[in-house]
C-alpha atoms as a printed R data frame, in Angstrom:
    type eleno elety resid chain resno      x        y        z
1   ATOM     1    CA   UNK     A     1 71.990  -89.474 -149.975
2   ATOM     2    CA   UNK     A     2 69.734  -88.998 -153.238
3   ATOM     3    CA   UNK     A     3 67.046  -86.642 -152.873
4   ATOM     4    CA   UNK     A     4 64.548  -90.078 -154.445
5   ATOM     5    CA   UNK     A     5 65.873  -92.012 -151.473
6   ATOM     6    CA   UNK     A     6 65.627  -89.631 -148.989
7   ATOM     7    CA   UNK     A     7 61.894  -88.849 -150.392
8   ATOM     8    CA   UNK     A     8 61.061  -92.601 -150.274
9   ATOM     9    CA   UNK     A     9 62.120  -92.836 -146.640
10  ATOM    10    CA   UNK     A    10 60.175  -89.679 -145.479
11  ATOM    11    CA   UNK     A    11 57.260  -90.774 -147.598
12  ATOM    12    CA   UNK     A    12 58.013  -94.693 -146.210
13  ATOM    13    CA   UNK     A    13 57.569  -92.762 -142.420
14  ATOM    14    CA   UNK     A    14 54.564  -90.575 -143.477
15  ATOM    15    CA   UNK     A    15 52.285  -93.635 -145.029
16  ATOM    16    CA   UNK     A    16 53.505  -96.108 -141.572
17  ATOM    17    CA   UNK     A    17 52.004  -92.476 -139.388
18  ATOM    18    CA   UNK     A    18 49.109  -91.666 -141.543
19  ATOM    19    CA   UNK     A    19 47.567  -94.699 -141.987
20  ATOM    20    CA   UNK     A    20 46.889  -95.872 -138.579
21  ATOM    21    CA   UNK     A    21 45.668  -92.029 -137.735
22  ATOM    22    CA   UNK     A    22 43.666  -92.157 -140.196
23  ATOM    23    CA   UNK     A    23 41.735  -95.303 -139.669
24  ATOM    24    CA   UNK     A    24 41.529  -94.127 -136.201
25  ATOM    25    CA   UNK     A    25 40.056  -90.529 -136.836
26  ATOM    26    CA   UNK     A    26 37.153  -92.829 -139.361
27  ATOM    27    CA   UNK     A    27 36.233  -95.475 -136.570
28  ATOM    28    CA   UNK     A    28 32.571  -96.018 -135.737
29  ATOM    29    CA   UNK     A    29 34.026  -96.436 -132.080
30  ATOM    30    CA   UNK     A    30 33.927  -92.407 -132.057
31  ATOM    31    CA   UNK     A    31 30.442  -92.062 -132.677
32  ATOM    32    CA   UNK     A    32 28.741  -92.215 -129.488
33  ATOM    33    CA   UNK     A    33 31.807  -91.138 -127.355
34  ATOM    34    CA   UNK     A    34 32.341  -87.958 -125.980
35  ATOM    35    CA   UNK     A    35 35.034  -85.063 -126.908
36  ATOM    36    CA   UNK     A    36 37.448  -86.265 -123.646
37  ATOM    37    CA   UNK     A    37 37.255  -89.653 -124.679
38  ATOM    38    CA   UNK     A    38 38.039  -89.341 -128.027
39  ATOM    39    CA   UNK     A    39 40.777  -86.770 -127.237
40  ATOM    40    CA   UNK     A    40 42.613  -89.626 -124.508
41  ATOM    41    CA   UNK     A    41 42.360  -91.906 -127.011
42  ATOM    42    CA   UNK     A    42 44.003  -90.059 -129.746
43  ATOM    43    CA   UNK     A    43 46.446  -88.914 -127.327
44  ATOM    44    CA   UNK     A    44 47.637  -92.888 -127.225
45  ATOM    45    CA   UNK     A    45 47.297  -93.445 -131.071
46  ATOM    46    CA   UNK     A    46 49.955  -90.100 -131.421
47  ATOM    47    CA   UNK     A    47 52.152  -91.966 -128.723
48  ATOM    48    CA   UNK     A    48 52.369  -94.571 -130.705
49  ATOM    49    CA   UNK     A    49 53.414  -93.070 -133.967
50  ATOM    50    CA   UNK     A    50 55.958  -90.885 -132.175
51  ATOM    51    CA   UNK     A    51 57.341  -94.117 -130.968
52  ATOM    52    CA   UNK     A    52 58.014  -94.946 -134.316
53  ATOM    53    CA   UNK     A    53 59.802  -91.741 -135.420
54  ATOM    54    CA   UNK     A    54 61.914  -91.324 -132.258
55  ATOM    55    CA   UNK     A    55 64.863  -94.398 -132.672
56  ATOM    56    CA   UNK     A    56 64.535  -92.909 -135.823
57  ATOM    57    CA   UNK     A    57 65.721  -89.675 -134.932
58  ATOM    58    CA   UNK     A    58 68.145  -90.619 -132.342
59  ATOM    59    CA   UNK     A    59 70.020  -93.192 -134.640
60  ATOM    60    CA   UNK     A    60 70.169  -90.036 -137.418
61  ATOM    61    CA   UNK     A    61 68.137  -92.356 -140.109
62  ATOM    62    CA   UNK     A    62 66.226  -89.514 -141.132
63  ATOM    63    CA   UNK     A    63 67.142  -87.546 -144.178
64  ATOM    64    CA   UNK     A    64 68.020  -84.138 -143.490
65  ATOM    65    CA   UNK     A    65 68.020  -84.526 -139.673
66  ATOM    66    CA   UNK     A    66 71.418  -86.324 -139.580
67  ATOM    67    CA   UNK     A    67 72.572  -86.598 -135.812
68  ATOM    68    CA   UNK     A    68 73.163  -82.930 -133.785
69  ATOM    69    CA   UNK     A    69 69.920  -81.964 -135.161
70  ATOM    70    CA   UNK     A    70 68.093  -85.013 -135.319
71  ATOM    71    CA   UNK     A    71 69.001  -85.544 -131.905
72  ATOM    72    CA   UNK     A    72 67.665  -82.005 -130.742
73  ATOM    73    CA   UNK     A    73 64.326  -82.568 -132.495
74  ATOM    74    CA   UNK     A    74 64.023  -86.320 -130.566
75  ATOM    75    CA   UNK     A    75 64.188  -84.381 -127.427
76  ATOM    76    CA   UNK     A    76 61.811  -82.050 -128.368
77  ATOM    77    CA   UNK     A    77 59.592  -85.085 -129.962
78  ATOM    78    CA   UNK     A    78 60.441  -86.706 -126.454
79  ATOM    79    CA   UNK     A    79 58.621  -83.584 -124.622
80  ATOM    80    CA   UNK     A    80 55.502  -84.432 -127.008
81  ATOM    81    CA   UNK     A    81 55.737  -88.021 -126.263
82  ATOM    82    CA   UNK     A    82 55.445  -87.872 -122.675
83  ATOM    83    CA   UNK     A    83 52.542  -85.001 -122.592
84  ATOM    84    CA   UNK     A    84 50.896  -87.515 -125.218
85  ATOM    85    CA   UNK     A    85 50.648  -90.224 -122.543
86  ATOM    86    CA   UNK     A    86 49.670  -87.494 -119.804
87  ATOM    87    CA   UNK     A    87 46.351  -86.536 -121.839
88  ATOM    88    CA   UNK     A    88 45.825  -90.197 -122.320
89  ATOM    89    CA   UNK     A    89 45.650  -91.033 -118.972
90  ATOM    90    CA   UNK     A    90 44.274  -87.880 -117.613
91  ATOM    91    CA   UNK     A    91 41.409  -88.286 -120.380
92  ATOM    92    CA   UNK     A    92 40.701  -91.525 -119.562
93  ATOM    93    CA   UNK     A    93 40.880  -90.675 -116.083
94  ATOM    94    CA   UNK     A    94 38.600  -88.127 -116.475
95  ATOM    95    CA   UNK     A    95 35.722  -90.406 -118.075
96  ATOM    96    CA   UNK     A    96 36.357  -93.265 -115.459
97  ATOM    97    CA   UNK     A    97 38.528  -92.753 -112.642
98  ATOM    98    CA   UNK     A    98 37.692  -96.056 -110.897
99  ATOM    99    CA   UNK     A    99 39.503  -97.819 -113.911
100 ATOM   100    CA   UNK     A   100 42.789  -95.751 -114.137
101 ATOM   101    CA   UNK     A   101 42.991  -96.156 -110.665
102 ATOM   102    CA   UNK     A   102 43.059 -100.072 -110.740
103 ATOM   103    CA   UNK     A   103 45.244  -99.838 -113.686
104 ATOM   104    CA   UNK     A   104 47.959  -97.310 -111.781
105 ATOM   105    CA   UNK     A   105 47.724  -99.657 -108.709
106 ATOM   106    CA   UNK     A   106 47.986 -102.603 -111.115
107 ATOM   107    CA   UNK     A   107 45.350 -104.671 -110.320
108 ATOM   108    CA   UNK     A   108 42.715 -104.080 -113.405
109 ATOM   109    CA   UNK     A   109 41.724 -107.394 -114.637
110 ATOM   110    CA   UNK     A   110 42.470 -106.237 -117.839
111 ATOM   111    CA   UNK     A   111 46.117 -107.080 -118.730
112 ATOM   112    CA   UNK     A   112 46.406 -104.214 -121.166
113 ATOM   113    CA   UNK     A   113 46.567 -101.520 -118.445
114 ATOM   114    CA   UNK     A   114 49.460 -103.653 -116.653
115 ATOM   115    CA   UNK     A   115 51.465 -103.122 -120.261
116 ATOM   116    CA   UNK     A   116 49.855  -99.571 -120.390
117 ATOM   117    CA   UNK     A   117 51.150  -98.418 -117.477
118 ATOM   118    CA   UNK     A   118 54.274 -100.264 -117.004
119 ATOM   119    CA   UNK     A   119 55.236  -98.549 -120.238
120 ATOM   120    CA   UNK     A   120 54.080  -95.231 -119.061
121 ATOM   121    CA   UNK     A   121 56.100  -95.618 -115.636
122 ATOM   122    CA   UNK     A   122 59.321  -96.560 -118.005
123 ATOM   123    CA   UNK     A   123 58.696  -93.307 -120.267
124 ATOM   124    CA   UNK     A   124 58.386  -91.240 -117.082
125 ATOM   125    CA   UNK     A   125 61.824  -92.536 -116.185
126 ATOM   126    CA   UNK     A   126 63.371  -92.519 -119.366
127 ATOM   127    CA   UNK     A   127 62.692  -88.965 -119.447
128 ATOM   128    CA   UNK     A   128 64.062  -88.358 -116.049
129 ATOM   129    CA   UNK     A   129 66.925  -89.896 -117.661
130 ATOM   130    CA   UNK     A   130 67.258  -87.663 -119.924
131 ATOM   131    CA   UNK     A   131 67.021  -84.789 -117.882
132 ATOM   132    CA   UNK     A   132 69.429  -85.788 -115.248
133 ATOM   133    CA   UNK     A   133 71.888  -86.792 -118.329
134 ATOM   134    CA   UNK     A   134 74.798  -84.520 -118.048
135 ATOM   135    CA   UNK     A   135 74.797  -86.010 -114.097
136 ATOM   136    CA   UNK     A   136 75.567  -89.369 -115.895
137 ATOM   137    CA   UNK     A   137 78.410  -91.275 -117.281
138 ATOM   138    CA   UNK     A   138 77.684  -91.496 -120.948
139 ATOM   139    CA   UNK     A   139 77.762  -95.649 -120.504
140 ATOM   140    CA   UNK     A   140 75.094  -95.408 -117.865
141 ATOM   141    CA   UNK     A   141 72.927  -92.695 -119.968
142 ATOM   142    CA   UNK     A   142 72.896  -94.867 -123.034
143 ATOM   143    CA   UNK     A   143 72.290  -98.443 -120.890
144 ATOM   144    CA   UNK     A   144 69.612  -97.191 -118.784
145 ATOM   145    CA   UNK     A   145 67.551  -94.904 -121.430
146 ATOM   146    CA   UNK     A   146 67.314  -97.581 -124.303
147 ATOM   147    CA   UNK     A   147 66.619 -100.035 -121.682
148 ATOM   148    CA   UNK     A   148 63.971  -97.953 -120.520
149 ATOM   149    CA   UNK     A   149 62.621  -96.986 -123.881
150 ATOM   150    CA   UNK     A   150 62.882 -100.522 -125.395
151 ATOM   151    CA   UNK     A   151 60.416 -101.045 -122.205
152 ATOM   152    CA   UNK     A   152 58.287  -97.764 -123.123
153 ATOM   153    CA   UNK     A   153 58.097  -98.896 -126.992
154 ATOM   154    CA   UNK     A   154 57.411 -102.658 -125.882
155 ATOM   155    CA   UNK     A   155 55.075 -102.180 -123.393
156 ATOM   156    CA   UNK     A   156 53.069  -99.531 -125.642
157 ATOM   157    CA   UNK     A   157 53.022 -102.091 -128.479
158 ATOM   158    CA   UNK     A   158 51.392 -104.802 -126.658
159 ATOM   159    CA   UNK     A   159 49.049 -102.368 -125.147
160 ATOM   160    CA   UNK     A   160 47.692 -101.351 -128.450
161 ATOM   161    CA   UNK     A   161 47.670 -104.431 -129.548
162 ATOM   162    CA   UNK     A   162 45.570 -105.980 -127.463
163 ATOM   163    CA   UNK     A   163 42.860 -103.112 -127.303
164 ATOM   164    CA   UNK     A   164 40.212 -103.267 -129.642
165 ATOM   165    CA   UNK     A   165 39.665  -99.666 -130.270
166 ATOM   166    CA   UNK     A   166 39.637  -96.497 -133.183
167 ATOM   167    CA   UNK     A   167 42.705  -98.297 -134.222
168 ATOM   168    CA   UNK     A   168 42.501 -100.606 -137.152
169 ATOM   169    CA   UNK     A   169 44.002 -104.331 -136.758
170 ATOM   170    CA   UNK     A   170 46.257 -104.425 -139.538
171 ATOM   171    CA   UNK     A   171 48.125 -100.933 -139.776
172 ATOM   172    CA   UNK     A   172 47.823 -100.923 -135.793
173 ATOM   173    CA   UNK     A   173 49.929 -104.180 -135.710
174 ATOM   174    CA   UNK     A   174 52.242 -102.908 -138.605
175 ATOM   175    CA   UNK     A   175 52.874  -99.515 -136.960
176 ATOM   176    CA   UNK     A   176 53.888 -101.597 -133.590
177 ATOM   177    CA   UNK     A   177 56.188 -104.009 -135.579
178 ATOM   178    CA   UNK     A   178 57.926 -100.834 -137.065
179 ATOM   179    CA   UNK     A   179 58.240  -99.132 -133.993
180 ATOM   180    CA   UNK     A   180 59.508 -102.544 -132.206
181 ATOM   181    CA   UNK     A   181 62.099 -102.983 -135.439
182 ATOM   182    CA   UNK     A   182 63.030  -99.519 -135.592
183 ATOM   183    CA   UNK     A   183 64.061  -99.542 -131.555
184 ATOM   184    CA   UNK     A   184 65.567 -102.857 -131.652
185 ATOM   185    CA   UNK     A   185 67.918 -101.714 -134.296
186 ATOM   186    CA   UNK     A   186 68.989  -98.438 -132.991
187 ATOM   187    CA   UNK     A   187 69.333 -100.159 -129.524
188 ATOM   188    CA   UNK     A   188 71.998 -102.648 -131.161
189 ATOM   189    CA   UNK     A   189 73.416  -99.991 -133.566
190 ATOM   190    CA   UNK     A   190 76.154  -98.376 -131.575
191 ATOM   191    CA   UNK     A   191 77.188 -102.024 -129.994
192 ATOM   192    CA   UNK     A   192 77.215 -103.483 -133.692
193 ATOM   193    CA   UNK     A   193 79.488 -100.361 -134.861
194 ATOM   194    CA   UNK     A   194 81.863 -100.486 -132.116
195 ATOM   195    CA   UNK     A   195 82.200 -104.337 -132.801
């Protein structure tokens, strides 16, 4: 690959990552809350960019992180992922337990904590997935952990989007359309090669 595409794509990844973080970390939601809230919150707006850059990484569409490596830094990503969504519950937990525990026992009125937490119930398995994986037949592996991410990434999108947060509208929505795109197609990648 040319070192101008290769910086376009990282550059491409960087503005899709930046963008959203940095609307968020400028938000006049943050001014009256408190250090715990704003930390939960961030917490989900990282989950959602690393949702983004892990298909990514597992499909080996990143310039100088072609597959074995690429692969070894989406587990490690993966590690950051789920202890993202841990601080974002346990922060928002801490500021209002009577709401997380409607949303865990899904019955908030709110129907973003039923696609909040479904997600976060399909990450948790996904990565049990993943650790169990050499327990696994590599068809079963690769079925059941981009089903369960395609739920994780799904679920997460709708979540954001239908919180009105830090996040801005617009690069919120594009950041969830990426992240939905960039799944999709490395979900049907290996099935479109092997055709």
């Amino acid at each position: 690959m040319r070192p101008a595409h290769a910086l376009l794509i990282w550059a491409g990844l960087a503005l899709a990552v930046v963008v959203p973080l940095t609307f968020a970390a400028t938000s006049e939601y943050l001014a009256w809350r408190d250090p715990v809230y704003i930390a939960a919150g961030f917490s989900g707006v990282i989950a959602l960019c690393v949702a983004l850059v892990q298909p990514l990484l597992a499909a080996g569409w990143l310039p100088g992180l072609r597959r074995l490596r690429g692969r070894r830094v989406h587990r490690f990503i993966g590690v950051v992922l789920v202890a993202a969504v841990v601080v974002h519950v346990a922060g928002l937990w801490i500021t209002s337990p009577p709401d997380i525990e409607d949303a865990l026992l899904l019955r908030s009125p709110t129907p973003f904590s039923v696609w909040g937490v479904v997600g976060m119930w399909a990450l948790f398995a996904a990565a049990l997935l993943a650790v169990l994986r050499r327990r696994l037949s590599p068809r079963v592996w690769r079925v059941g952990h981009t089903s369960l991410v395609s739920i994780v990434v799904l679920g997460g999108a709708i979540h954001a989007m239908l919180i009105e947060g830090t996040m801005e509208p617009i690069s919120k929505a594009v950041l969830c359309g990426l992240a939905i795109v960039a799944t999709a197609a490395a979900t049907a990648s290996p099935w479109l090669r092997a055709r």
